Coordinates of C-alpha atoms in Angstrom, one line a residue:
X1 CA 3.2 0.6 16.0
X2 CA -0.3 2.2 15.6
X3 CA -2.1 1.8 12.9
X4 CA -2.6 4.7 10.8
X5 CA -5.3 4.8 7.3
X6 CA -3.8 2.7 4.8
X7 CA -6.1 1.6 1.7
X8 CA -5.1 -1.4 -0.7
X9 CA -6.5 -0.7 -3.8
X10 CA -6.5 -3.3 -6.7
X11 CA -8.4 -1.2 -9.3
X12 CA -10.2 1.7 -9.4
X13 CA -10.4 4.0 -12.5
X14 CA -10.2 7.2 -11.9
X15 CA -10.8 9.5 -14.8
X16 CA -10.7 13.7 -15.4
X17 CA -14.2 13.9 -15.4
X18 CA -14.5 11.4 -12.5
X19 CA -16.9 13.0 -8.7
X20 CA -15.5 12.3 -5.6
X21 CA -17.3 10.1 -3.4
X22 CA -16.1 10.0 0.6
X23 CA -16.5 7.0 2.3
X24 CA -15.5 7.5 6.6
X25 CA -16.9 6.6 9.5
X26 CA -16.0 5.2 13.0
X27 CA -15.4 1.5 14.4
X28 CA -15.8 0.0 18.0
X29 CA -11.7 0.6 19.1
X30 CA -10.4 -2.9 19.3
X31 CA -13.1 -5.0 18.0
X32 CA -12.2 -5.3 14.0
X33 CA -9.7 -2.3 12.6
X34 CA -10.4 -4.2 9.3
X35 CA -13.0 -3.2 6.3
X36 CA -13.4 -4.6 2.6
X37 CA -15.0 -2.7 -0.2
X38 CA -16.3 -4.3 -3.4
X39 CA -17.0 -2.1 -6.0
X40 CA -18.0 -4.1 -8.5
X41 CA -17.3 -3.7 -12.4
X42 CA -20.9 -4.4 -13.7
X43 CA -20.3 -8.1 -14.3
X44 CA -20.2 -9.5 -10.0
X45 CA -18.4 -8.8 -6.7
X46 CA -15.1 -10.9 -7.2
X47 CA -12.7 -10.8 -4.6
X48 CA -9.8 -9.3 -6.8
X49 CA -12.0 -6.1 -6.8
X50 CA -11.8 -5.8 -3.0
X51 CA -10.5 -2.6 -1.7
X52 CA -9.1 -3.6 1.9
X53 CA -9.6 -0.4 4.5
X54 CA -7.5 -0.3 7.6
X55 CA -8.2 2.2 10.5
X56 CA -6.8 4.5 12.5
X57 CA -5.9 3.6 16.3
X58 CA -8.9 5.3 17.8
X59 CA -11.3 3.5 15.0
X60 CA -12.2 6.4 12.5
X61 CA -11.7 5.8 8.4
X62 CA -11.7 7.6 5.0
X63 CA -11.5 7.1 1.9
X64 CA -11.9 9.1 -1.4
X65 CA -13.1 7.5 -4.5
X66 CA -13.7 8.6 -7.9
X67 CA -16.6 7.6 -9.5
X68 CA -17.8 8.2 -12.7
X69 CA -21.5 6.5 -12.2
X70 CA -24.0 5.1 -9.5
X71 CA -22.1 1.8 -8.3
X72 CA -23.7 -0.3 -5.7
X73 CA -20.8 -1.6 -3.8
X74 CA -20.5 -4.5 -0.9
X75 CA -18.6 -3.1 2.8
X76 CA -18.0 -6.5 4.9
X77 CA -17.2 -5.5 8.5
X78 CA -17.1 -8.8 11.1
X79 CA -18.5 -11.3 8.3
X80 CA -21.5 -9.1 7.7
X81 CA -21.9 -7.5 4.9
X82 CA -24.0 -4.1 3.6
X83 CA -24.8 -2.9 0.7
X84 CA -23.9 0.6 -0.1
X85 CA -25.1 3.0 -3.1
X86 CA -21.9 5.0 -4.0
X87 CA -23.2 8.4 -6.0
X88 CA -20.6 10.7 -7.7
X89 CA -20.0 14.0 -5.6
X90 CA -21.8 12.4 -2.5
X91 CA -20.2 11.4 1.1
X92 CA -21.3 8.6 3.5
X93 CA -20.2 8.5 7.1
X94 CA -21.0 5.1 9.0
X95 CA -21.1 4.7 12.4
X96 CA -20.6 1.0 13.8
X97 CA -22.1 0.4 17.1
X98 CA -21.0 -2.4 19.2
X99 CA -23.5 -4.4 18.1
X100 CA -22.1 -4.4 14.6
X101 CA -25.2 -2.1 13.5
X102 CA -24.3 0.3 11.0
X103 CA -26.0 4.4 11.4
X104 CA -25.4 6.9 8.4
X105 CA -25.4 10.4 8.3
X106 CA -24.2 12.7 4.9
X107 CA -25.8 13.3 1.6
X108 CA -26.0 9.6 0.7
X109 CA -27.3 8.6 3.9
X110 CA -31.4 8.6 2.9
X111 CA -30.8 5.7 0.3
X112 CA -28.3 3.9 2.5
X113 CA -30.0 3.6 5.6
X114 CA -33.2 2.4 3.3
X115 CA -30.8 0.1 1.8
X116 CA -30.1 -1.4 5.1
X117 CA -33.4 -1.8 5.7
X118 CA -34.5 -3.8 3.3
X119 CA -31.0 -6.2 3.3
X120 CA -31.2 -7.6 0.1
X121 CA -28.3 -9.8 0.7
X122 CA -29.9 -11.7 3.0
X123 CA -30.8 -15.4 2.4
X124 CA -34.8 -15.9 2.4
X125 CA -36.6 -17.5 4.8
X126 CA -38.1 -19.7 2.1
X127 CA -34.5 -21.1 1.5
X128 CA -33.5 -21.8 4.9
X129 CA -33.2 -25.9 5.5
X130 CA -35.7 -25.8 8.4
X131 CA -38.4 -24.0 5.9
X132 CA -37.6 -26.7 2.9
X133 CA -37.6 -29.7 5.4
X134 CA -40.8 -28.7 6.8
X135 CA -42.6 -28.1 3.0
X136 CA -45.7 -30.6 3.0
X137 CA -45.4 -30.5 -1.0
X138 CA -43.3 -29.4 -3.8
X139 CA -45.9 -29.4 -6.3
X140 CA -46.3 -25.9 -8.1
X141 CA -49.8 -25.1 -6.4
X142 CA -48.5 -25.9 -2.8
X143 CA -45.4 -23.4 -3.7
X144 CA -47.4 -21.1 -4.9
X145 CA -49.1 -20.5 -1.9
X146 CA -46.5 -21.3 0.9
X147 CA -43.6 -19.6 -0.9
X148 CA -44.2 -17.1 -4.2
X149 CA -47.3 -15.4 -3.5
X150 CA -45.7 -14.3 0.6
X151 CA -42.5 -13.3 -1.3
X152 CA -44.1 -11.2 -3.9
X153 CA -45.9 -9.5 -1.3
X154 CA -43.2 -8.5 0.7
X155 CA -41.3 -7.4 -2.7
X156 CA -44.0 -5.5 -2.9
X157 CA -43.8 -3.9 0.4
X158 CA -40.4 -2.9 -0.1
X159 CA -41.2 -1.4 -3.5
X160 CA -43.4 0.9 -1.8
X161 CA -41.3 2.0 0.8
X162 CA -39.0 3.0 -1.8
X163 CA -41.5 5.2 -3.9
X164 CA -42.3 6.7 -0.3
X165 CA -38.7 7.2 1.0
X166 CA -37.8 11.0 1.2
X167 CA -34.9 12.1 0.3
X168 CA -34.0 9.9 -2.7
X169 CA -33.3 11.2 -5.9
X170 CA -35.9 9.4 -8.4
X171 CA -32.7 7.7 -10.1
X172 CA -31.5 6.1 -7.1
X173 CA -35.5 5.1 -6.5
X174 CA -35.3 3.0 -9.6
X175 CA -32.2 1.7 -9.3
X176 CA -32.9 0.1 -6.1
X177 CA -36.6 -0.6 -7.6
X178 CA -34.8 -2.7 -10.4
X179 CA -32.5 -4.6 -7.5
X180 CA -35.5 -5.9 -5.1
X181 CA -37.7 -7.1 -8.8
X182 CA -34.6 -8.7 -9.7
X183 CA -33.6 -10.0 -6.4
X184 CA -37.0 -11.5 -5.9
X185 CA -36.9 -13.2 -9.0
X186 CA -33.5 -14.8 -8.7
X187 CA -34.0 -16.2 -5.0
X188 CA -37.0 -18.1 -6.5
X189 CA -34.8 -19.0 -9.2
X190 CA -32.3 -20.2 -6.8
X191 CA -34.7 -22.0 -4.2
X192 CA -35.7 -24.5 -7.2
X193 CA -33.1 -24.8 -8.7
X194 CA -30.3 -25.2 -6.0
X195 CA -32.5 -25.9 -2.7
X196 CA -35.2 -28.3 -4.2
X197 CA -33.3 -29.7 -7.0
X198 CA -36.6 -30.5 -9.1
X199 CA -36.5 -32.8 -11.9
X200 CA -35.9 -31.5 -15.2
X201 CA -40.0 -31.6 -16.3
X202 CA -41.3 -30.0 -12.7
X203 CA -38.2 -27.7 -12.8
X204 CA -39.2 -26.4 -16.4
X205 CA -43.1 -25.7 -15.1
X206 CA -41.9 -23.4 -12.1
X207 CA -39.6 -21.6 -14.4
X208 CA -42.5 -21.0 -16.7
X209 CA -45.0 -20.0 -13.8
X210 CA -42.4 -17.2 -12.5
X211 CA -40.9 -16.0 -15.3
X212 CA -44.4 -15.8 -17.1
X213 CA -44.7 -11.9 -17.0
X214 CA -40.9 -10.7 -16.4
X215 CA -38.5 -8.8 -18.7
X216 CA -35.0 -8.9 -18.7
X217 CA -35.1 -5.1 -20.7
X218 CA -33.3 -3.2 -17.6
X219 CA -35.2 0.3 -16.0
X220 CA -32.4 1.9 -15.4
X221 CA -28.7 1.5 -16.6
X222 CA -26.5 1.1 -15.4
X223 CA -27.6 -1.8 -13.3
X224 CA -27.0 -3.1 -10.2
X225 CA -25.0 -6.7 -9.2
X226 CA -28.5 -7.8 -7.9
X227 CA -29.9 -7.3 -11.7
X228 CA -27.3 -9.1 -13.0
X229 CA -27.9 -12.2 -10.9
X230 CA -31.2 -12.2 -12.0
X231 CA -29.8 -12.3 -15.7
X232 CA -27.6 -15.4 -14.7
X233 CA -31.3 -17.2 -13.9
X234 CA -33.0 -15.6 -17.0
X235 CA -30.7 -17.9 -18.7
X236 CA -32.1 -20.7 -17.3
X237 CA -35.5 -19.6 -17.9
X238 CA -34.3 -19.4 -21.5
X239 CA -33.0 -22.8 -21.7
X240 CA -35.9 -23.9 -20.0
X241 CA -38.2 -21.8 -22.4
X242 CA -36.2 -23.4 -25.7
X243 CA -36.6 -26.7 -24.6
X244 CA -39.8 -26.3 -24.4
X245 CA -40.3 -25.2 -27.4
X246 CA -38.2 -28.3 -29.2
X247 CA -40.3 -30.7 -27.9
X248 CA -43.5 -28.9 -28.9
X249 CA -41.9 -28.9 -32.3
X250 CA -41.4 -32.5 -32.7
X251 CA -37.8 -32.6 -31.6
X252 CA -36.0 -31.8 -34.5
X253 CA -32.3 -31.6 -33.2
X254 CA -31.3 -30.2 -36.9
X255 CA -33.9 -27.2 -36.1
X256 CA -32.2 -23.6 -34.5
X257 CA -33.2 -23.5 -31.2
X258 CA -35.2 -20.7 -30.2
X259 CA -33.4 -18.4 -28.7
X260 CA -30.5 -19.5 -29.5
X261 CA -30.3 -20.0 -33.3
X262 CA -28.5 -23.1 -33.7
X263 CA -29.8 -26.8 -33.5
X264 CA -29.3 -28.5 -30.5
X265 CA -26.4 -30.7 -32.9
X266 CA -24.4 -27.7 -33.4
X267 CA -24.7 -26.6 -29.7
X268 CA -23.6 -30.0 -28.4
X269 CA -20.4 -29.4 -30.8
X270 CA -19.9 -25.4 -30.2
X271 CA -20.1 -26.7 -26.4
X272 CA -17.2 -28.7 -26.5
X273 CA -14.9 -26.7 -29.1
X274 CA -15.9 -23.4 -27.2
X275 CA -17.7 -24.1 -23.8
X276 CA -21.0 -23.5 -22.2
X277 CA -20.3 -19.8 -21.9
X278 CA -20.4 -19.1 -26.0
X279 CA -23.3 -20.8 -26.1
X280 CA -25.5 -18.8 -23.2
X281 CA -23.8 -15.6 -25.1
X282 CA -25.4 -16.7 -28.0
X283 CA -29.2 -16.3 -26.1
X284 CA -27.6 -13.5 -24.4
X285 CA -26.9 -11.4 -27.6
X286 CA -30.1 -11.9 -29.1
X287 CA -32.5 -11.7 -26.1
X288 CA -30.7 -9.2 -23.6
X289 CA -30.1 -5.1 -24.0
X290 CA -26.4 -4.8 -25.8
X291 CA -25.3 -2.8 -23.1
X292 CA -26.2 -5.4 -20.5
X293 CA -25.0 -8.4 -22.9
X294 CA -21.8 -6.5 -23.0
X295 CA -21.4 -6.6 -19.5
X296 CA -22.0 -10.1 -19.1
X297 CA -20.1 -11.2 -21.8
X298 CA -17.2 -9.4 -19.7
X299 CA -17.9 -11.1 -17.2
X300 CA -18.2 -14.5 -18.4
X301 CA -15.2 -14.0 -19.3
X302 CA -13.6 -12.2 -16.0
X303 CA -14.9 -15.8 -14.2
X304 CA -13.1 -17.8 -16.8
X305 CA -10.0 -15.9 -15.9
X306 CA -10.2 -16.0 -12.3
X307 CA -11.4 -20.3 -13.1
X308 CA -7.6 -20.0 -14.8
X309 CA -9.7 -21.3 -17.7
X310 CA -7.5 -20.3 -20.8
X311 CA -8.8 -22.7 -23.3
X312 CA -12.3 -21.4 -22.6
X313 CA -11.2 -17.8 -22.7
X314 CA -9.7 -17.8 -25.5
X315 CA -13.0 -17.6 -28.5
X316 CA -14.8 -15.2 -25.6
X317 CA -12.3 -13.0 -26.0
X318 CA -12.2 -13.2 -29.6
X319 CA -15.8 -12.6 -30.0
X320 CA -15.7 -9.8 -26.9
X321 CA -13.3 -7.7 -29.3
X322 CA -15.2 -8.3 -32.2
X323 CA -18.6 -7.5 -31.2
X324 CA -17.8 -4.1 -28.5
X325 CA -13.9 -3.4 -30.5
X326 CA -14.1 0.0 -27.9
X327 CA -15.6 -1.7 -25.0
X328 CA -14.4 0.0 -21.4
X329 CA -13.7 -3.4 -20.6
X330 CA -11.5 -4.4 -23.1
X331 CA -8.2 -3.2 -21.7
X332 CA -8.9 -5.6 -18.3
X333 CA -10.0 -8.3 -19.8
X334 CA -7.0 -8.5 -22.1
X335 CA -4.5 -7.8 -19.7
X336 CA -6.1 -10.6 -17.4
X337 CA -5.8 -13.4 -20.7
X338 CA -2.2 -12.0 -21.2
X339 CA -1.5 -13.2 -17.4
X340 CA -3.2 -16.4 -18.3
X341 CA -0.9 -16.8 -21.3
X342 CA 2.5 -16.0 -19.4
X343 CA 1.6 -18.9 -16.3
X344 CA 1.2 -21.1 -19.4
X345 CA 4.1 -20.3 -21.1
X346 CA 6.0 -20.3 -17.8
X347 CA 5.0 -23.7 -16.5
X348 CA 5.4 -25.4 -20.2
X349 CA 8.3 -26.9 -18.8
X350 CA 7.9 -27.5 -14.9
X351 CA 9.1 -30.6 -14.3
X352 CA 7.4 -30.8 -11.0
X353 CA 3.7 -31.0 -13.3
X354 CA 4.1 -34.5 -14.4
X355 CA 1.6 -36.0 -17.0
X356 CA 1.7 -40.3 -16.7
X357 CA 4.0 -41.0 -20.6
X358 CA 1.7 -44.6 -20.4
X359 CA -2.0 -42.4 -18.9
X360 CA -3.7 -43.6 -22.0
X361 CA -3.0 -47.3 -21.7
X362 CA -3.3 -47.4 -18.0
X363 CA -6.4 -49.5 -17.0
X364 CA -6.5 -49.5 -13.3
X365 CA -5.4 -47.0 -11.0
X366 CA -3.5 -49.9 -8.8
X367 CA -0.9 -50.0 -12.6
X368 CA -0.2 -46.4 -10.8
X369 CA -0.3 -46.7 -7.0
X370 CA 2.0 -49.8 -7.1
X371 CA 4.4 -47.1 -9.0
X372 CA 5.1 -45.4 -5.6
X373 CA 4.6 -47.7 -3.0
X374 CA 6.8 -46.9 0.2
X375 CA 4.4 -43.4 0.1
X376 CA 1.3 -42.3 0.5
X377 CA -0.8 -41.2 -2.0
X378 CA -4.0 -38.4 -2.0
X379 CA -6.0 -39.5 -5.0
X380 CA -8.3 -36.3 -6.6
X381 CA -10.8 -37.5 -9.3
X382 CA -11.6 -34.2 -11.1
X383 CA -12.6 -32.4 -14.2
X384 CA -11.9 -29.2 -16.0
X385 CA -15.7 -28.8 -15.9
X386 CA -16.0 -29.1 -12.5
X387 CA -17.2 -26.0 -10.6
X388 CA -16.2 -27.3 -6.6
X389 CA -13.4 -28.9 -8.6
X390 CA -11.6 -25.8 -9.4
X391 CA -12.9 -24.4 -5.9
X392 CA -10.7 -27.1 -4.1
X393 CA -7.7 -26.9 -6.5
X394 CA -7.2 -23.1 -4.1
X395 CA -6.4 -25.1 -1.2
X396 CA -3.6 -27.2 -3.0
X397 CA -0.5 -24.7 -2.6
X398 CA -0.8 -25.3 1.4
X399 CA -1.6 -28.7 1.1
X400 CA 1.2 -29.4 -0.9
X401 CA 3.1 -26.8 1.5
X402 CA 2.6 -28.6 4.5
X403 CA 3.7 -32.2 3.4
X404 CA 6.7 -30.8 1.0
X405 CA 8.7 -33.4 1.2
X406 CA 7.7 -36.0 3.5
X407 CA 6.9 -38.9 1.1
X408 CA 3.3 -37.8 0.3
X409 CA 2.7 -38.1 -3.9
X410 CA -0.3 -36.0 -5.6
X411 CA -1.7 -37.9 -7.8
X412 CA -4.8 -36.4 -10.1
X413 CA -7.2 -38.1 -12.3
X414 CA -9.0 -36.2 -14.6
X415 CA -12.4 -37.1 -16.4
X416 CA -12.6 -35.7 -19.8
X417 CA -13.4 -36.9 -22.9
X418 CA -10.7 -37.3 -25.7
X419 CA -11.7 -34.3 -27.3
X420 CA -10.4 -32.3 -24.2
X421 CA -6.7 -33.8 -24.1
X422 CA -5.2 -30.5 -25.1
X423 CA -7.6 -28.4 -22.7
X424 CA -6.5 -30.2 -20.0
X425 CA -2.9 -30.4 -20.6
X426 CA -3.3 -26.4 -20.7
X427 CA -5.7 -26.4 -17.9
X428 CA -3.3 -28.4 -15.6
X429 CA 0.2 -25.9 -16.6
X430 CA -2.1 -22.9 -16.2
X431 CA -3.1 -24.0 -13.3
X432 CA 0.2 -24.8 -11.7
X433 CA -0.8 -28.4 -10.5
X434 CA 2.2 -30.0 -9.7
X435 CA 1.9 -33.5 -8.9
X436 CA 1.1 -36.5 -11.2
X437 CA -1.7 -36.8 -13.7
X438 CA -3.9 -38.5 -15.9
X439 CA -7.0 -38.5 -17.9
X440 CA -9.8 -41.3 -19.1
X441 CA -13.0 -40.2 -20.7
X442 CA -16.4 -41.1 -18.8
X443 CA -17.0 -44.4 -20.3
X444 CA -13.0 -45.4 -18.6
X445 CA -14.1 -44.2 -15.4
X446 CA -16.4 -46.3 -14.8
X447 CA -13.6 -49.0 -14.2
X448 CA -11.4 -46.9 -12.0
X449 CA -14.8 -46.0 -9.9
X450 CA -15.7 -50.0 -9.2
X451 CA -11.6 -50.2 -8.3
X452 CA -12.5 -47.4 -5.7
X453 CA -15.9 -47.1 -4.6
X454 CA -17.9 -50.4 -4.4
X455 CA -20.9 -48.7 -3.5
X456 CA -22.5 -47.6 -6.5
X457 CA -24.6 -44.5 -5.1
X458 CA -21.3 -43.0 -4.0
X459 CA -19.9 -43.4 -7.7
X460 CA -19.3 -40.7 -9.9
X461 CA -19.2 -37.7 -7.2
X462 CA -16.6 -34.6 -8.4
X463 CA -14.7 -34.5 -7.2
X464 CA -13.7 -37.0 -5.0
X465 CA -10.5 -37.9 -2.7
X466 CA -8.7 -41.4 -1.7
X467 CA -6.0 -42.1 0.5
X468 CA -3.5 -45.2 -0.4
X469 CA -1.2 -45.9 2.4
X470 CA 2.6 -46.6 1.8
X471 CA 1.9 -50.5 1.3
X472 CA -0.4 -49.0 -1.4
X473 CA -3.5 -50.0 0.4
X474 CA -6.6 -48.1 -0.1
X475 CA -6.9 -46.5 3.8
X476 CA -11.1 -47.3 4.5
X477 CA -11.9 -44.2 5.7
X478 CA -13.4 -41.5 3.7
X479 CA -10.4 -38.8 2.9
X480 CA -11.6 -34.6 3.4
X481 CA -11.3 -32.3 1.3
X482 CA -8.2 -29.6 1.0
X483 CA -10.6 -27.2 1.7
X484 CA -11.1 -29.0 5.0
X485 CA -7.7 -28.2 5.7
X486 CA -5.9 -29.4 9.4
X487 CA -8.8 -32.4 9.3
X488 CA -7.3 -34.1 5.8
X489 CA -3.5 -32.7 6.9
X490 CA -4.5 -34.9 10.5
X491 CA -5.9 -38.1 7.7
X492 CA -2.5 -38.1 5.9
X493 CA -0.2 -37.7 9.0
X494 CA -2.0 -41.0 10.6
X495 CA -0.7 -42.8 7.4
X496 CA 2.6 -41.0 7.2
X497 CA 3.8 -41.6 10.5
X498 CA 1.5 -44.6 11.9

């Protein structure tokens, strides 16, 4: 049957006093019928924002949205993906060539086709591996001239032919002003921090060099995904900055941190009773714009939603509806803890999530393997605070899919400290992990890491994945990840069916 327009649309608000904005254009017929919009709430692009645009047989699509402010939204068409200033009241046709190159026409064309131009999403040539492998020195001078000084410039350059772009209202000037400062900030922010990985003194030295003359105050609100990324680093130019400052002061750990206003005591313990996010709300309340700390705060808390991260959620929350009690985000972000609280309370007594009665007393993870011998077991090490841990834990429902009930056992171990039982008892039902579990805090570890990883630089990676065959034999070779899909499905048939 042919295909005729059909939109998918999560979310949008769509209020009395909310401007149309039309969205069409025209696709190559029979190369990709398929478009996603993001249009982001102000705190990031997640995916459950997507709206997912399907075209009509001969290529064209529509779609009306209302809008009741500026959003700078994210169209992916064939993996690539464009940036797009949505105005209230404006239309934007787009023509796709064959060669995936995107033309505009319409009243919102002018600060499109500049938008296109300057690709902001793109990855910079400075963090590319064949750029860092070929850098002669890390040392702040040497980066100053082979990497900051060339990037400002070219920020500079496309500030410029912003001012000088005709058409374009002096709003949507600054507002796309506001994304390139910010974007150029952040990628420096991201190539030390992610692509050189400096040590904590040389790291603390760039940060001070960049950030030395930039302001988080916002020039235009509201602002743009690209603005708030750059908030996300100002962060860490704050942590940076207060550390700094402690050891200047003589390292007083019962002295407020600047910034931050507690000592670096009471931030270790607000840390583990609340998480990392209260604490960066804390800098971000008293250093950022409330309407942009509002924003963040919601989205702190959106990304501990989507992380199923209930415990965590929980005093954000709290303090959210304190602090903004009329906030527009306050309906979302309560719906999406309710939704949290009903997979708890459903999975409270799924017997197929399985917590070891002994996991305390357990000293060796052979006590456990021995437990199911005739099977094979996939080992995770993990923890709740593990970022590509909770990544991974998406691939599970197919892993677990695809060997239902062929004599493979899940088994999960879980470093957290004994502070963090319930969390992760709560994490794990949230979370629908079926399987088998248990937990030993850092200093336990270290046992069950010499049991399964002689070689001591390998130690201590999360998370990590073994594979006991059904004599209950660790197999030698190294096990994939489930996000590697058929290659660890391939690993565990070998075993399975030798």
């Amino acid at each position: 049957m042919k295909k005729l327009v059909s939109f998918l649309i999560l979310f949008i608000s769509v209020f009395d006093c909310a401007a149309q904005f039309r969205l069409s254009g025209q696709m190559p017929v029979l190369v990709d019928d398929t478009l996603r919009l993001n249009i982001p709430l102000d705190y990031g692009l997640p995916a459950d924002q997507d709206i997912l645009i399907l075209a009509k047989p001969n290529g064209g699509f529509e779609l009306d949205l209302g809008l009741e402010e500026k959003k700078l939204a994210t169209l992916n068409h064939q993996g690539k993906k464009y940036f797009l200033l949505l105005s209230p009241g404006k239309n934007l046709w787009i023509q796709f060539s064959s060669d995936n190159m995107p033309h505009f026409s319409g009243t919102a064309a002018a600060e499109n086709a500049q938008l296109q131009d300057l690709d902001l999403l793109k990855i910079p040539h400075f963090r590319t591996p064949d750029f860092i492998t070929g850098l002669k020195s890390t040392a702040l001078d040497s980066l100053e001239d082979q990497v900051i000084k060339p990037w400002l410039r070219l920020r500079n350059r496309q500030l410029s032919a912003i001012a000088a772009t005709p058409g374009m209202s002096v709003d949507d000037k600054l507002l796309l002003s506001q994304e390139i400062k910010a974007n150029a900030i952040a990628q420096l922010s991201y190539f030390a921090r992610r692509d050189l990985q400096l040590n904590r003194t040389d790291l603390m030295t760039y940060l001070m060099h960049v950030y030395r003359e930039v302001s988080v105050k916002p020039d235009i609100f509201p602002a743009g995904p690209l603005y708030y990324d750059f908030a996300d680093t100002y962060l860490s130019y704050l942590e940076a900055a207060s550390y700094k400052d402690f050891l200047e002061n003589g390292s007083n750990t019962k002295r407020p941190m600047k910034y931050y206003g507690v000592s670096i005591d009471s931030s270790n313990t607000l840390v583990s009773k609340k998480g990392r996010s209260y604490l960066n709300w804390l800098a971000v309340k008293s250093e950022f714009d409330p309407r942009v700390a509002e924003a963040m705060l919601a989205r702190d808390i959106a990304r501990l939603h989507l992380a199923k991260d209930l415990s965590m959620m929980r005093p954000l929350i709290k303090e959210f509806k304190t602090v903004y009690p009329k906030s527009k985000y306050r309906r979302d972000l309560e719906d999406r803890m309710a939704e949290l609280e009903h997979r708890l309370n459903a999975n409270r007594n799924n017997s197929a999530i399985q917590i070891l009665e002994d996991y305390r007393k357990v000293s060796s993870i052979h006590e456990v393997i021995k437990r199911y011998k005739g099977k094979v077991v996939c080992l995770e090490i993990w923890g709740t605070w593990c970022a590509p841990c909770r990544y991974e834990l998406g691939f599970n429902p197919q892993l677990k899919s695809r060997f239902k009930d062929k004599g493979v056992v899940f088994l999960y171990l879980d470093m957290d400290e004994d502070d963090k039982d319930g969390h992760w008892k709560e994490f794990i039902s949230v979370n629908q992990m079926t399987g088998l579990h248990l937990r030993k805090n850092r200093t336990e570890m270290q046992k069950f890491w010499e049991e399964l990883q002689p070689d001591k630089s390998k130690q201590g990676l999360y998370p990590s994945y073994f594979i006991f065959d059904r004599n209950g034999q660790l197999v030698p070779e190294t096990a994939r990840r489930p996000s590697h899909g058929e290659d660890l499905y391939k690993q565990l048939e070998r075993y399975l069916f030798p």
